[in-house]
């Protein structure tokens, strides 16, 4: 919004001169020629943000004019034109590969249909009698009648065939040598055998029985990598640039993913899965920040939600990939190698001009904006030779910046809890599909389809109702649905499925909205660092989610749902304390954030422009 008085007339001149060729002929052009030459010379010699001071020093009597802000220049270049749509769709593909990484363990670590262990005598008999896997299972392992028993300890024991006289040759029916066909049982200690349709990391590294917790560890380690990536690469993106860190992260995801696929042992697997988490988080968060910074405030709600829809698309595609690829190594390569293609973005995705301005690199930002305008069929007039730059000293972000002032502190703490809750409930409900029975591939595909209406509901509500109310409602719906599902009788399958679907829909909406709200509540100088740090609590939630789900489910299958319900319901109340960000320009400074929700909010942008302009006179 332009300022009043002289500033209003000056802004009007920007509008008139914006048209290609307008005012470039006749007396007006000849009168402005010398002054324009002197202005350009002054602009070339003066640092960004000090053009007006140079004009006065030159003593040419040129009328002072207010330099446009970045948002004003972006409006003239096009807020969501052909250039932004192209960059946006390219970066959205990152969401698909991140979804593969985020939930890939569900298919990398599928439990084998049957598994048991061999003792020394059983090994001899298997070779002499040419047993099939099913025959060996039936004759050397305790009988298991139900899937629930197969998830128990029965297959973690074997018959002690060595208990017979060592000089006695056992027949191909070894249990006939024992009274009542009842041989003593002993715990398995190795030499595992598996019957499975797809090879998995479970059979590759023997993650069964006493080592079953190590499968949970693989997902926890990945989330630990996400957490480390939030701190390190989130900070680096604010200091060294968005696109540089994005490209480094994509390269890292590809390299570490290939190493994971060919890991010779479990230790190497875990180490490089951690590193893949680090780079995966860097690519995803930096991608999200870039797409929200290159569009106008009216389009942020669209791009912020559509990016999440591409994540959901990855959820939908993953079971098909896993079904048709017979080995976990093949699945791992399929979800990792596409990251190398993102390196081609070096030639098509520029640095965020909004970030460049915060680093006092206004000339580079203007070059990018002129390219944006050209691609969008717009024209950025010569009056846009400088962009208003904040007078604050360029400083590197720190955690204290997020909690030093009251509004920033409140937003940071609530958003951290919201991220934590979203991760625990979302990942918990996804992984719960693997322990409730049914066809995993179909159930996973359907659960992905359920998430799509969530994105549409968000698009329909956040512009009409704002961010805060849908954010709170989605958490409360998820919490209530989890609590109700836990106490519904097993016999009412259709009702349990319906309520559980509502819960999955609610937490999906909450997860998608928290990305949008988080990026809107932090200033440009802290945005990437702040979003990455707060989402670090999402990663912490992901670390404990596998252990929380499987350990509590061992006590009572529905106990995790009660915990999920309580966490989500509390979150629904807390997010109502956040300021509303509907229709507000992205804050540039901490002071802008402190004004959010105050009575001065409608004047915030105007005051900021006036202050910055006067500091440059």
Tab-separated table of C-alpha atoms in Angstrom, residues 159-327:
chain	number	residue	atom	x	y	z
A	159	UNK	CA	13.115	-77.543	18.759
A	160	UNK	CA	16.254	-78.825	20.482
A	161	UNK	CA	16.798	-81.811	18.195
A	162	UNK	CA	20.252	-82.234	19.704
A	163	UNK	CA	18.546	-83.526	22.880
A	164	UNK	CA	18.407	-87.017	21.374
A	165	UNK	CA	21.321	-89.404	21.578
A	166	UNK	CA	24.085	-88.022	19.417
A	167	UNK	CA	24.726	-91.499	17.984
A	168	UNK	CA	21.077	-91.824	16.916
A	169	UNK	CA	20.329	-90.931	13.337
A	170	UNK	CA	17.144	-88.890	13.150
A	171	UNK	CA	14.602	-89.682	10.454
A	172	UNK	CA	13.123	-87.069	8.177
A	173	UNK	CA	10.392	-86.779	10.794
A	174	UNK	CA	12.626	-85.732	13.700
A	175	UNK	CA	9.805	-85.194	16.224
A	176	UNK	CA	9.003	-88.922	16.095
A	177	UNK	CA	12.151	-89.495	18.168
A	178	UNK	CA	10.592	-87.644	21.134
A	179	UNK	CA	7.821	-88.818	23.463
A	180	UNK	CA	4.440	-87.426	22.360
A	181	UNK	CA	6.288	-85.649	19.530
A	182	UNK	CA	7.229	-82.954	22.035
A	183	UNK	CA	10.843	-81.843	21.784
A	184	UNK	CA	12.281	-79.295	24.232
A	185	UNK	CA	12.387	-75.641	23.086
A	186	UNK	CA	15.351	-73.277	23.194
A	187	UNK	CA	15.685	-69.612	22.113
A	188	UNK	CA	17.096	-68.975	18.663
A	189	UNK	CA	20.613	-67.578	18.494
A	190	UNK	CA	21.179	-67.199	14.745
A	191	UNK	CA	21.166	-69.104	11.449
A	192	UNK	CA	17.799	-67.618	10.458
A	193	UNK	CA	15.610	-68.859	7.617
A	194	UNK	CA	12.922	-66.764	5.872
A	195	UNK	CA	9.931	-67.300	3.589
A	196	UNK	CA	8.949	-64.017	1.925
A	197	UNK	CA	7.665	-62.625	-1.347
A	198	UNK	CA	9.963	-59.565	-1.193
A	199	UNK	CA	13.380	-59.337	0.409
A	200	UNK	CA	13.515	-56.721	3.165
A	201	UNK	CA	15.993	-55.246	5.609
A	202	UNK	CA	14.452	-57.566	8.206
A	203	UNK	CA	15.778	-60.660	6.438
A	204	UNK	CA	18.926	-58.903	5.242
A	205	UNK	CA	20.112	-57.972	8.737
A	206	UNK	CA	18.122	-60.501	10.868
A	207	UNK	CA	15.993	-57.845	12.594
A	208	UNK	CA	13.715	-60.349	14.327
A	209	UNK	CA	13.006	-61.559	17.835
A	210	UNK	CA	15.640	-60.126	20.187
A	211	UNK	CA	16.771	-57.767	17.431
A	212	UNK	CA	13.281	-56.612	16.382
A	213	UNK	CA	13.790	-53.251	18.131
A	214	UNK	CA	16.529	-52.470	15.610
A	215	UNK	CA	13.872	-52.069	12.914
A	216	UNK	CA	12.302	-49.306	15.018
A	217	UNK	CA	15.805	-47.888	15.375
A	218	UNK	CA	16.174	-47.479	11.594
A	219	UNK	CA	13.187	-45.098	11.499
A	220	UNK	CA	14.292	-43.326	14.656
A	221	UNK	CA	17.762	-42.810	13.154
A	222	UNK	CA	16.208	-41.351	9.999
A	223	UNK	CA	14.232	-38.862	12.094
A	224	UNK	CA	17.365	-38.074	14.055
A	225	UNK	CA	18.925	-37.194	10.709
A	226	UNK	CA	15.929	-34.953	9.976
A	227	UNK	CA	16.526	-33.225	13.293
A	228	UNK	CA	20.228	-32.709	12.577
A	229	UNK	CA	19.393	-31.430	9.099
A	230	UNK	CA	16.932	-28.918	10.549
A	231	UNK	CA	19.634	-27.415	12.760
A	232	UNK	CA	22.570	-27.529	10.350
A	233	UNK	CA	21.160	-27.111	6.857
A	234	UNK	CA	18.348	-24.834	8.003
A	235	UNK	CA	20.955	-22.509	9.473
A	236	UNK	CA	23.159	-22.847	6.387
A	237	UNK	CA	20.281	-21.928	4.052
A	238	UNK	CA	19.725	-18.676	5.936
A	239	UNK	CA	23.427	-17.875	5.884
A	240	UNK	CA	24.665	-19.118	2.513
A	241	UNK	CA	21.514	-19.121	0.389
A	242	UNK	CA	18.460	-21.256	-0.314
A	243	UNK	CA	19.264	-22.755	-3.705
A	244	UNK	CA	22.878	-23.646	-2.866
A	245	UNK	CA	21.827	-25.683	0.159
A	246	UNK	CA	18.944	-27.201	-1.786
A	247	UNK	CA	21.248	-28.519	-4.499
A	248	UNK	CA	23.825	-29.811	-2.015
A	249	UNK	CA	21.039	-31.563	-0.118
A	250	UNK	CA	19.622	-33.232	-3.231
A	251	UNK	CA	23.068	-34.519	-4.165
A	252	UNK	CA	23.539	-35.800	-0.621
A	253	UNK	CA	20.178	-37.622	-0.656
A	254	UNK	CA	21.134	-39.434	-3.848
A	255	UNK	CA	24.642	-40.451	-2.787
A	256	UNK	CA	23.703	-41.621	0.706
A	257	UNK	CA	20.659	-43.457	-0.663
A	258	UNK	CA	22.850	-45.489	-3.015
A	259	UNK	CA	25.233	-46.359	-0.169
A	260	UNK	CA	22.261	-47.444	1.977
A	261	UNK	CA	21.082	-49.781	-0.793
A	262	UNK	CA	24.463	-51.556	-0.935
A	263	UNK	CA	25.337	-51.384	2.762
A	264	UNK	CA	27.418	-54.455	3.676
A	265	UNK	CA	26.243	-54.513	7.292
A	266	UNK	CA	23.697	-52.937	9.616
A	267	UNK	CA	26.104	-50.350	11.016
A	268	UNK	CA	26.819	-48.879	7.583
A	269	UNK	CA	23.112	-48.985	6.805
A	270	UNK	CA	22.231	-46.972	9.914
A	271	UNK	CA	25.015	-44.403	9.487
A	272	UNK	CA	24.110	-43.535	5.903
A	273	UNK	CA	20.384	-43.653	6.609
A	274	UNK	CA	21.050	-40.969	9.212
A	275	UNK	CA	22.952	-38.906	6.633
A	276	UNK	CA	20.164	-39.389	4.112
A	277	UNK	CA	17.787	-37.975	6.704
A	278	UNK	CA	20.046	-34.939	7.176
A	279	UNK	CA	20.110	-34.122	3.463
A	280	UNK	CA	16.481	-35.089	2.914
A	281	UNK	CA	15.342	-32.572	5.506
A	282	UNK	CA	17.568	-29.895	4.011
A	283	UNK	CA	16.098	-30.408	0.532
A	284	UNK	CA	12.476	-30.493	1.722
A	285	UNK	CA	12.527	-27.491	4.047
A	286	UNK	CA	14.585	-25.320	1.687
A	287	UNK	CA	12.273	-26.215	-1.194
A	288	UNK	CA	9.248	-25.176	0.872
A	289	UNK	CA	10.789	-21.853	1.867
A	290	UNK	CA	11.802	-21.004	-1.711
A	291	UNK	CA	8.310	-21.513	-3.127
A	292	UNK	CA	6.747	-19.356	-0.407
A	293	UNK	CA	9.278	-16.551	-0.919
A	294	UNK	CA	8.974	-16.150	-4.703
A	295	UNK	CA	5.190	-15.635	-4.764
A	296	UNK	CA	2.907	-12.922	-3.429
A	297	UNK	CA	0.999	-13.113	-0.159
A	298	UNK	CA	-2.261	-14.047	-1.906
A	299	UNK	CA	-0.651	-17.092	-3.509
A	300	UNK	CA	1.180	-18.384	-0.440
A	301	UNK	CA	-1.848	-20.308	0.769
A	302	UNK	CA	-2.086	-22.105	-2.573
A	303	UNK	CA	1.563	-23.011	-2.980
A	304	UNK	CA	1.916	-23.967	0.683
A	305	UNK	CA	-0.896	-26.513	0.420
A	306	UNK	CA	-0.200	-27.813	-3.083
A	307	UNK	CA	3.366	-28.639	-2.035
A	308	UNK	CA	1.840	-30.872	0.625
A	309	UNK	CA	-0.382	-32.484	-2.010
A	310	UNK	CA	2.741	-33.620	-3.832
A	311	UNK	CA	3.884	-35.219	-0.571
A	312	UNK	CA	0.539	-37.050	-0.515
A	313	UNK	CA	1.110	-38.056	-4.142
A	314	UNK	CA	4.342	-39.693	-2.997
A	315	UNK	CA	2.384	-41.610	-0.346
A	316	UNK	CA	-0.008	-42.858	-3.034
A	317	UNK	CA	2.746	-43.884	-5.469
A	318	UNK	CA	4.989	-45.666	-2.963
A	319	UNK	CA	2.939	-48.888	-2.483
A	320	UNK	CA	2.845	-49.414	-6.262
A	321	UNK	CA	6.618	-49.019	-6.496
A	322	UNK	CA	7.149	-51.375	-3.562
A	323	UNK	CA	4.739	-53.982	-4.955
A	324	UNK	CA	6.453	-54.317	-8.326
A	325	UNK	CA	10.062	-54.188	-7.116
A	326	UNK	CA	10.984	-57.520	-5.479
A	327	UNK	CA	13.886	-56.404	-3.277
